[in-house]
Tab-separated table of C-alpha atoms in Angstrom:
chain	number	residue	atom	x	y	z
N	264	UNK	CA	-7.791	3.227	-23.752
N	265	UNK	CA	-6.524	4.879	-20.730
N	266	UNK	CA	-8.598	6.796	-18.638
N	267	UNK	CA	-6.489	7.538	-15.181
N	268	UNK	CA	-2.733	8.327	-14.714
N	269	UNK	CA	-2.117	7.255	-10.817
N	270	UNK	CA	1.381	8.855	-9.844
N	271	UNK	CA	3.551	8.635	-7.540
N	272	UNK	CA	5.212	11.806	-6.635
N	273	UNK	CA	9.140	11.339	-5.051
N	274	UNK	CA	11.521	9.776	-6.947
N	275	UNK	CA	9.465	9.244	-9.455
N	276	UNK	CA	7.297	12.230	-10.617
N	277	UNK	CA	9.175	14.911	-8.682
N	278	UNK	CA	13.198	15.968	-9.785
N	279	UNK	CA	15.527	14.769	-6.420
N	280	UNK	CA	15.617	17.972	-5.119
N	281	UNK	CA	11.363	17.969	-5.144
N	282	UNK	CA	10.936	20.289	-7.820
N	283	UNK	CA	8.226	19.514	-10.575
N	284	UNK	CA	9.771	19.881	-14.453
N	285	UNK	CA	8.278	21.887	-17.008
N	286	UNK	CA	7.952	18.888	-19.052
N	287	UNK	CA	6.265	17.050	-16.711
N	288	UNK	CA	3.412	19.397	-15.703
N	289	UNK	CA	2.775	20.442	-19.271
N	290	UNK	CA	2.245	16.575	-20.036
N	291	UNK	CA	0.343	16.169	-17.402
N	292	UNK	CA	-2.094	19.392	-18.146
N	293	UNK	CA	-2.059	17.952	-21.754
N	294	UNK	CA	-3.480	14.365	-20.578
N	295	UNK	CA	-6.360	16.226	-18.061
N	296	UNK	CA	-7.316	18.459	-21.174
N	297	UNK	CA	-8.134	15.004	-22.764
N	298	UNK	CA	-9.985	13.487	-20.140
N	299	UNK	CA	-7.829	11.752	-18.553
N	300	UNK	CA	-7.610	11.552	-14.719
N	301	UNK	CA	-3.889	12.441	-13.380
N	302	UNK	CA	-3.912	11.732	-9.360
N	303	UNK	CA	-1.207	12.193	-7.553
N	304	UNK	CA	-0.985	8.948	-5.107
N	305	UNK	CA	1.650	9.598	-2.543
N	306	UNK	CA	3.004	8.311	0.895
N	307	UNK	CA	2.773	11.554	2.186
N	308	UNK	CA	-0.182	14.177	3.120
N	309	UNK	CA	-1.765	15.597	0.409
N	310	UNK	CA	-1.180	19.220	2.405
N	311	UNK	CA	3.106	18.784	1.236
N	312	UNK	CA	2.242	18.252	-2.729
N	313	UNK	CA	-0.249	21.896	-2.854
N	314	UNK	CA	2.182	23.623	-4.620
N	315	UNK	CA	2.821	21.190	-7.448
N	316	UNK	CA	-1.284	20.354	-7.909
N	317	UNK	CA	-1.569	24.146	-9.083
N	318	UNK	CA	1.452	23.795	-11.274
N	319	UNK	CA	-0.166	20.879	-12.517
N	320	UNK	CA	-3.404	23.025	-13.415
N	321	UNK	CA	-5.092	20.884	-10.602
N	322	UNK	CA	-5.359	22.098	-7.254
N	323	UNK	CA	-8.801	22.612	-5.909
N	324	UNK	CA	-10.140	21.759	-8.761
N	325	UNK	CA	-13.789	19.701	-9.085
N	326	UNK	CA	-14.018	16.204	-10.420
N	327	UNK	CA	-10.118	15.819	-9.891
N	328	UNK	CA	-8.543	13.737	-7.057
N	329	UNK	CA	-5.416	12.905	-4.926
N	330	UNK	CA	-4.638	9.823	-3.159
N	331	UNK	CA	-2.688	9.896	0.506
N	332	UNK	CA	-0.695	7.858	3.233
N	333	UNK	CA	-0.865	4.720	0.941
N	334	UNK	CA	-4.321	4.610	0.367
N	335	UNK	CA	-5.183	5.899	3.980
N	336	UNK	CA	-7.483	9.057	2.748
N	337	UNK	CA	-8.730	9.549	-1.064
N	338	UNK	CA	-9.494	13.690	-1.955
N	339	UNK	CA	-11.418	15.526	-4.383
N	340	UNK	CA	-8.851	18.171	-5.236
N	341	UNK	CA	-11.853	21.260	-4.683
N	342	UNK	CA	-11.565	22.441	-1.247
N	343	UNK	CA	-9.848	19.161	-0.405
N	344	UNK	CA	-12.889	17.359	-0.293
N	345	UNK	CA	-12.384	13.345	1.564
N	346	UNK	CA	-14.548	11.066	-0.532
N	347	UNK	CA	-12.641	8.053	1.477
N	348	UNK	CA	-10.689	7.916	4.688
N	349	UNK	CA	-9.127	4.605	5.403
N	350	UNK	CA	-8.251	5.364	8.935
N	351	UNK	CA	-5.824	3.277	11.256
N	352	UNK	CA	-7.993	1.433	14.510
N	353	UNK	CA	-6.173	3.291	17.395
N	354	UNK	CA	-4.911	0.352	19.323
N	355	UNK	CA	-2.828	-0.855	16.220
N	356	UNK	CA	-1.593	2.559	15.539
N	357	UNK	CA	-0.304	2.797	19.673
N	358	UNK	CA	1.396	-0.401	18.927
N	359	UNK	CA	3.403	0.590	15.728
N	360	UNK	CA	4.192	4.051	17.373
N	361	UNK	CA	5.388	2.582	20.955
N	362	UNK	CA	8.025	0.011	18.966
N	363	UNK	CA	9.138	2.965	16.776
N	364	UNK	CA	9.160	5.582	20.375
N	365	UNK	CA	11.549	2.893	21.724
N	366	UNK	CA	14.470	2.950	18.881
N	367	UNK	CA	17.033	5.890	19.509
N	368	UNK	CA	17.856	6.244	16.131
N	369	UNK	CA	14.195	6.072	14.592
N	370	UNK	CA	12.271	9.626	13.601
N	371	UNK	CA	9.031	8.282	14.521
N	372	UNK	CA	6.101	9.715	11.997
N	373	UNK	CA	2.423	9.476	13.167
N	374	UNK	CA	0.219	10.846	9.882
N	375	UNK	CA	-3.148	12.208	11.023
N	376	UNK	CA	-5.817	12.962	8.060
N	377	UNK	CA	-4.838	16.922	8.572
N	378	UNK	CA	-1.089	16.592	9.980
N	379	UNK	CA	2.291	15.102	10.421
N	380	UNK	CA	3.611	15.003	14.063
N	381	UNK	CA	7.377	13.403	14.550
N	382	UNK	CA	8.462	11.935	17.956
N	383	UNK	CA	12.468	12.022	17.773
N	384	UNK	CA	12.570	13.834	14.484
N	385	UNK	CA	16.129	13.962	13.340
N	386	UNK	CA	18.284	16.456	11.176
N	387	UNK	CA	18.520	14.323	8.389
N	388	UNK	CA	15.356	13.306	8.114
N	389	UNK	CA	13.540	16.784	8.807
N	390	UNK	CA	15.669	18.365	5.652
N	391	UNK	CA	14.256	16.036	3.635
N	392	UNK	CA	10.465	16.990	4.577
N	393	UNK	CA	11.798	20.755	4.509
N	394	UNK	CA	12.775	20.487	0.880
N	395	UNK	CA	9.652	18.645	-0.092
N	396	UNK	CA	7.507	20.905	1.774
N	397	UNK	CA	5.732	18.727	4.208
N	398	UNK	CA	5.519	20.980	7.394
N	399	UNK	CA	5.426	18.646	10.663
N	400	UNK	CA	5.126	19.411	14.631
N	401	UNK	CA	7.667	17.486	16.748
N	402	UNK	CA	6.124	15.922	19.713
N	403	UNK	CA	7.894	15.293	22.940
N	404	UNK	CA	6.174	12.556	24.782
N	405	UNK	CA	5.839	9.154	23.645
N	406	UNK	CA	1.927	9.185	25.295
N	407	UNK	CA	0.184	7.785	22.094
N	408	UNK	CA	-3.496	8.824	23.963
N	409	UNK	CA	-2.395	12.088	22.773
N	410	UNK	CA	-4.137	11.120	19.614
N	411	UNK	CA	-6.849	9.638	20.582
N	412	UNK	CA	-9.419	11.849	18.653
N	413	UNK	CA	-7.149	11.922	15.553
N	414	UNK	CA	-7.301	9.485	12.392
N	415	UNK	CA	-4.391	8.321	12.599
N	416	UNK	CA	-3.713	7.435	8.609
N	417	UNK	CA	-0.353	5.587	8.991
N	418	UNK	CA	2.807	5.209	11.103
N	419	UNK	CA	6.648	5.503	9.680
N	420	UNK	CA	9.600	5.335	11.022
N	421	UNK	CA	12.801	6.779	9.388
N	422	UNK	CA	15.807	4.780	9.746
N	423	UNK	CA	19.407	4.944	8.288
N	424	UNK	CA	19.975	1.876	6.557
N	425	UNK	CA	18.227	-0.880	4.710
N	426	UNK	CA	19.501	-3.366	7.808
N	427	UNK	CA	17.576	-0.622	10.417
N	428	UNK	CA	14.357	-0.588	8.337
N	429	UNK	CA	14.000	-4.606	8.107
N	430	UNK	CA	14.339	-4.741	12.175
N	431	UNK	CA	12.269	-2.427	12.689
N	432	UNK	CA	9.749	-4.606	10.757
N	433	UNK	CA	10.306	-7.277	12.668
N	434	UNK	CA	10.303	-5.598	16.042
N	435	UNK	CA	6.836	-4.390	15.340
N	436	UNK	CA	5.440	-7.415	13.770
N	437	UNK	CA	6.652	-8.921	16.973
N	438	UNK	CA	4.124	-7.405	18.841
N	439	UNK	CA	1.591	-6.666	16.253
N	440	UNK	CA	0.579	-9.804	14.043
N	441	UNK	CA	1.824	-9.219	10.397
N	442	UNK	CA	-1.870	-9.989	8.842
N	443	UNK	CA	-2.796	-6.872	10.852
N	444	UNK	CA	0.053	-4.592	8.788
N	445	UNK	CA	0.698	-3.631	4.849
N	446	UNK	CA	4.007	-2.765	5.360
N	447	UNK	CA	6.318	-1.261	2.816
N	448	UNK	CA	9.418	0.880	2.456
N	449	UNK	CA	10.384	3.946	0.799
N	450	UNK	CA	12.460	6.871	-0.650
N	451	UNK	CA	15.679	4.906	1.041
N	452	UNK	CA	15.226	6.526	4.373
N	453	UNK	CA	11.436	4.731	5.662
N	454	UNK	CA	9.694	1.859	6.586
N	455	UNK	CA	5.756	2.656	6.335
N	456	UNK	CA	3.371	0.709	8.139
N	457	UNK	CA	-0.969	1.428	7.046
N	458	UNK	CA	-3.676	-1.064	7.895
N	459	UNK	CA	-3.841	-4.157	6.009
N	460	UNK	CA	-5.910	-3.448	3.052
N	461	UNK	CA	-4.455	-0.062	2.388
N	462	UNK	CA	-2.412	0.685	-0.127
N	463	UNK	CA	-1.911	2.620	-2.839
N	464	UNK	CA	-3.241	-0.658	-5.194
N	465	UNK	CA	-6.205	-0.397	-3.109
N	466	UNK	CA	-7.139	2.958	-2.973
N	467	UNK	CA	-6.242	3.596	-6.653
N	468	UNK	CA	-8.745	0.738	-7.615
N	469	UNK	CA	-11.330	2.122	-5.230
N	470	UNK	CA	-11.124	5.795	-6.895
N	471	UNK	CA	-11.334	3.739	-10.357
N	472	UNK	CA	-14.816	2.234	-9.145
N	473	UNK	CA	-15.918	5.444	-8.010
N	474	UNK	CA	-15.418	7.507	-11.153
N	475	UNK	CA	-16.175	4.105	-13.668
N	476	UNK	CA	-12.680	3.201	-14.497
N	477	UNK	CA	-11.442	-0.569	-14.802
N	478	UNK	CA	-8.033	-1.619	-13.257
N	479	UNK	CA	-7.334	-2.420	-16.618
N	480	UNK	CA	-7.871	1.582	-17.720
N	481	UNK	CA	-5.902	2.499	-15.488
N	482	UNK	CA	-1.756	3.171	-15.697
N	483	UNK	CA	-0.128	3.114	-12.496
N	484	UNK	CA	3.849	4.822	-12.471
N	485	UNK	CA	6.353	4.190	-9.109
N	486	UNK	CA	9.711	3.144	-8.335
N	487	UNK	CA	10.095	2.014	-4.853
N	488	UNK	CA	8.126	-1.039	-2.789
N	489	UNK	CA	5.424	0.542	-1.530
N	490	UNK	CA	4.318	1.577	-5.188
N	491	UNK	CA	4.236	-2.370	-5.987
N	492	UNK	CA	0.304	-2.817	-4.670
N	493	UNK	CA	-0.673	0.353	-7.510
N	494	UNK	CA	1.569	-1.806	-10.076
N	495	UNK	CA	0.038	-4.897	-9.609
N	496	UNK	CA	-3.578	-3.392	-9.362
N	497	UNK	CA	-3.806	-1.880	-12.945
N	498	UNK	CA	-3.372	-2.542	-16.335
N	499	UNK	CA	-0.339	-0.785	-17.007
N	500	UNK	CA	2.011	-0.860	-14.501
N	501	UNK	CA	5.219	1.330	-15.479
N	502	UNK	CA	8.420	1.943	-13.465
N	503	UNK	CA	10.805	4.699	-14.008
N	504	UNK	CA	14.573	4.089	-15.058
N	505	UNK	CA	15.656	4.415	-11.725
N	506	UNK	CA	13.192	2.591	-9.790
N	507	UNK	CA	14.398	-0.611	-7.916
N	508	UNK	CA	14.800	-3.988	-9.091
N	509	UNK	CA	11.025	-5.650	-7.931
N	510	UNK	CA	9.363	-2.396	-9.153
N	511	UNK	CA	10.986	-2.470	-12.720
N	512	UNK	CA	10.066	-6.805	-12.453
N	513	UNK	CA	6.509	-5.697	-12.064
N	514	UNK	CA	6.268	-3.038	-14.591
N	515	UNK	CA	5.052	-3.704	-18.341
N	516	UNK	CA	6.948	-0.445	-19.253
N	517	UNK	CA	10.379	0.560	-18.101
N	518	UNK	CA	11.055	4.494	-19.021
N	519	UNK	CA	13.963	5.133	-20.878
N	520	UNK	CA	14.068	8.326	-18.519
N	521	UNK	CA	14.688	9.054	-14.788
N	522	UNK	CA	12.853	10.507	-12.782
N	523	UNK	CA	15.403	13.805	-13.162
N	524	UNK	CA	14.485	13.521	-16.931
N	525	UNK	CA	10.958	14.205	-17.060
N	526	UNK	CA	10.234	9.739	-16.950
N	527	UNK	CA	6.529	10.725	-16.808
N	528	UNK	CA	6.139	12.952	-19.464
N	529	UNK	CA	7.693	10.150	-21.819
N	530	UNK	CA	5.128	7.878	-19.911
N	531	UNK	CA	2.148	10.079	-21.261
N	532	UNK	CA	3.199	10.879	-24.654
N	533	UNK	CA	3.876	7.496	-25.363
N	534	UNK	CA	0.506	6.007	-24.085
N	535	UNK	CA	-1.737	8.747	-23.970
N	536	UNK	CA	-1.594	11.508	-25.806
């Protein structure tokens, strides 16, 4: 019944220390070998997750895909192909960056299609892209023309507490007006802010109509907010064991596993294989 498997990748997919298990991969290998599409659909760039497409038996590979930035930019996994780039409009991007620029405490993220560039990056925050391997270049000056001939895919601000991340929100939607923003948070350390319209709902029903795959063909796995739009798009929405409260609401199918216990390889035995 299902033909597509879209996945995200930390804290749900990946172990906490952003290692892929055994299990996992060889489920996932299992469901492609059937037909089934497994795409990665992650916050981050598609350049950090590389490694764990080949142990997957998918990177560069034709007629399979990876999803980016919440739905900002769509891939075919062969030569890293775009088949969709939901770009930010500049101005709006300025505006998220300069309310994010102006907070001591926030590691500022600015996501271009190719590359992640951090105003303020901080210790914490930078060891956590080290260990997932997402390679970034710090930028100095808070001049957001710098970009100008970029696609700028989303802004994201890391912040140290749940209290941090809901000002922020409310600092930028302050300036910016909220229909403009799908705004969403993540991992425990970030609030994420794409164009309205972009999400990873969005851009996993978009691949779907691309390839001739129904919402309701489609399972959809997550476990923090900004994984809700995929949930809600498909027909089976799934958290893991350890996602939070409203993603675990919105899920049809609650793993009996964590994310350290191979969640999504129980996922695909149980419904697709």
């Amino acid at each position: 019944m299902y033909k597509m498997i879209v996945c995200d990748l930390d804290e749900t997919l990946m172990n906490d220390d952003g290692t892929l298990s055994k299990k996992n991969a060889a489920a996932i290998q299992a469901a492609t070998k059937k037909g089934v599409y497994f795409v990665a659909n992650s916050g981050r760039s598609y350049t950090s997750f590389q490694d764990n497409l080949a142990q997957m038996h998918l990177r560069d590979q034709p007629d399979q895909y990876s999803i980016s930035y919440n739905g900002g930019l769509i891939l075919e996994n062969a030569g890293n192909r775009p088949i969709a780039v939901n770009a930010m409009p500049f101005e709006l991007a300025r505006a998220i960056f300069e309310v994010g620029a102006a907070d001591p405490e926030a590691a500022t993220h600015i996501y271009t299609q190719d590359q992640l560039f951090i105003y303020h990056p901080t210790p914490d925050d930078s060891a956590y892209l080290t260990n997932r391997g997402a390679a970034f270049t710090p930028v100095t000056s808070a001049d957001f023309s710098q970009f100008k001939t970029f696609n700028v895919m989303k802004i994201i601000m890391a912040l140290p507490t749940v209290a941090k991340r809901q000002a922020m929100r409310k600092a930028v939607e302050a300036v910016v007006d909220p229909a403009q923003l799908a705004v969403t948070f993540s991992s425990g350390r970030y609030v994420e802010f794409n164009q309205a319209g972009v999400d990873k709902g969005s851009a996993a029903v978009q691949l779907g109509q691309l390839l001739g795959i129904k919402p309701a063909e489609i399972i959809a796995a997550g476990d923090n907010s900004n994984d809700l739009p995929m949930l809600n798009a498909v027909g089976l929405p799934v958290s893991v064991a350890n996602g939070i409260d409203d993603v675990k609401a919105a899920a049809k199918y609650v793993t009996q596993a964590d994310n350290n216990h191979d969640a999504i390889a129980e996922v695909i035995n149980k419904f697709v294989l």
